[in-house]
């Protein structure tokens, strides 16, 4: 399966995400610089990685969301291509309008960097098909701006339509309704603050993130 | 021609930075501060003839995230 990982100035999880995708798909993703205006032909998965794109200037993800490559990502998402945004990638996708809501400074003001418990909210997506609803998994977080915020109507809609993919099983950052990851209305775009690409191999301690990528490959390939 | 854009969090949106500043002021012995809200000031130097609509579009497209923020535009005579 062909895939791409977007690279912004200040991305720092692009390599981790590329390694995770390569391990599961057997094919190294194309690394696509933010100034590109097109994605490689036939890409089935686009990864928007973690990091501090543009030094978090203005707002986390704000500058990256307006970079040339994001127009191509938005076009691909509209055609149904799977898009996975992790951490800063989630912030970029909300700033780009591909996902609703916004990610604000953590309620405790601290940078939170540790493994956390997540509860799976739906198995009805390509990203979560290999998990059971209500299953608890452990995935690391590392962020300063992960406090998910949206108006009550949006939150109700996300919950009502089964678009909350993951919730925190513990207090992490003050996110509305403990939201850790959400899907777009078509289900082909997932944004999440925790880093599944950091829980892939036994050497990482656990492999809870691996099934996310395996589910994607099964759904797309 | 210049314009100042003030970006502030919407009412009801929790402002943890404002709260931390509030606590710090109290720690310094300043009593009587009832609330603190932190925001941003962005100063634009603009070509003559830039319309209000242009500046407002800049705010909506980039300078403010209208999910959580309000903005106010102030033109400054040169």
XYZ file of N, CA and C in Angstrom, chain A residues 58-59 62-63 66 95 101-109 147 149-150, chain B residues 9 13-17 20 40 42 60-65 67-69:
108
model
N 1.752 31.458 16.550
C 0.350 31.875 16.513
C -0.524 30.919 17.324
N -0.737 29.697 16.850
C -1.407 28.636 17.608
C -0.816 27.324 17.105
N -1.396 26.103 13.453
C -2.057 27.141 12.656
C -1.326 27.420 11.348
N -0.009 27.532 11.401
C 0.738 27.851 10.186
C 0.771 26.640 9.251
N -2.089 26.008 6.907
C -2.220 26.878 5.724
C -1.085 26.653 4.726
N -7.071 22.826 12.770
C -6.823 24.172 12.225
C -7.171 24.239 10.738
N -13.654 21.477 16.120
C -13.111 21.782 17.440
C -11.716 22.356 17.387
N -11.105 22.458 18.558
C -9.768 23.048 18.675
C -9.052 22.419 19.862
N -7.715 22.487 19.839
C -6.913 21.948 20.937
C -6.226 23.096 21.643
N -6.583 23.259 22.915
C -6.066 24.392 23.686
C -4.989 23.933 24.658
N -4.335 24.930 25.290
C -3.341 24.650 26.328
C -3.927 23.675 27.372
N -3.128 22.688 27.810
C -3.571 21.743 28.837
C -4.101 22.493 30.056
N -5.175 21.961 30.641
C -5.821 22.664 31.752
C -4.852 22.905 32.905
N -3.932 21.985 33.142
C -2.975 22.153 34.238
C -1.754 22.960 33.849
N -1.703 23.414 32.619
C -0.595 24.193 32.039
C 0.705 23.395 31.872
N -5.884 19.906 25.031
C -7.145 20.115 25.729
C -8.240 20.344 24.682
N -11.499 21.092 22.756
C -12.593 22.019 23.034
C -13.501 22.127 21.809
N -14.785 22.074 22.026
C -15.761 22.348 20.964
C -17.053 22.741 21.666
N -9.868 35.012 23.895
C -10.680 33.800 24.017
C -12.139 34.176 24.208
N -14.866 30.128 27.397
C -13.745 29.232 27.116
C -12.735 29.399 28.252
N -12.439 28.308 28.922
C -11.509 28.340 30.054
C -10.148 28.840 29.595
N -9.583 29.759 30.364
C -8.276 30.322 30.005
C -7.250 29.974 31.084
N -6.609 28.812 30.964
C -5.672 28.396 32.021
C -4.497 29.362 32.178
N -4.081 30.011 31.091
C -2.968 30.958 31.215
C -3.400 32.195 32.005
N -3.447 31.322 35.610
C -2.106 31.243 36.206
C -1.560 32.648 36.475
N -3.954 38.044 22.493
C -2.839 38.417 21.627
C -3.137 39.743 20.945
N -1.888 41.684 17.499
C -1.151 41.542 16.243
C -1.235 42.871 15.511
N -10.328 35.871 9.955
C -11.094 34.624 9.889
C -10.271 33.471 9.342
N -9.377 33.769 8.384
C -8.619 32.692 7.746
C -7.394 32.268 8.526
N -6.827 33.170 9.318
C -5.576 32.804 9.987
C -5.418 33.374 11.401
N -5.633 34.675 11.559
C -5.173 35.314 12.794
C -5.931 34.842 14.027
N -7.201 34.507 13.873
C -7.983 34.001 15.004
C -8.554 32.640 14.644
N -8.681 31.778 15.637
C -9.402 30.513 15.451
C -10.790 30.735 16.026
N -13.291 29.093 16.420
C -13.905 28.070 17.277
C -13.793 28.490 18.739
N -12.671 29.109 19.081
C -12.422 29.434 20.488
C -12.122 30.911 20.727
N -11.879 31.671 19.651
C -11.415 33.048 19.841
C -12.319 34.070 19.150
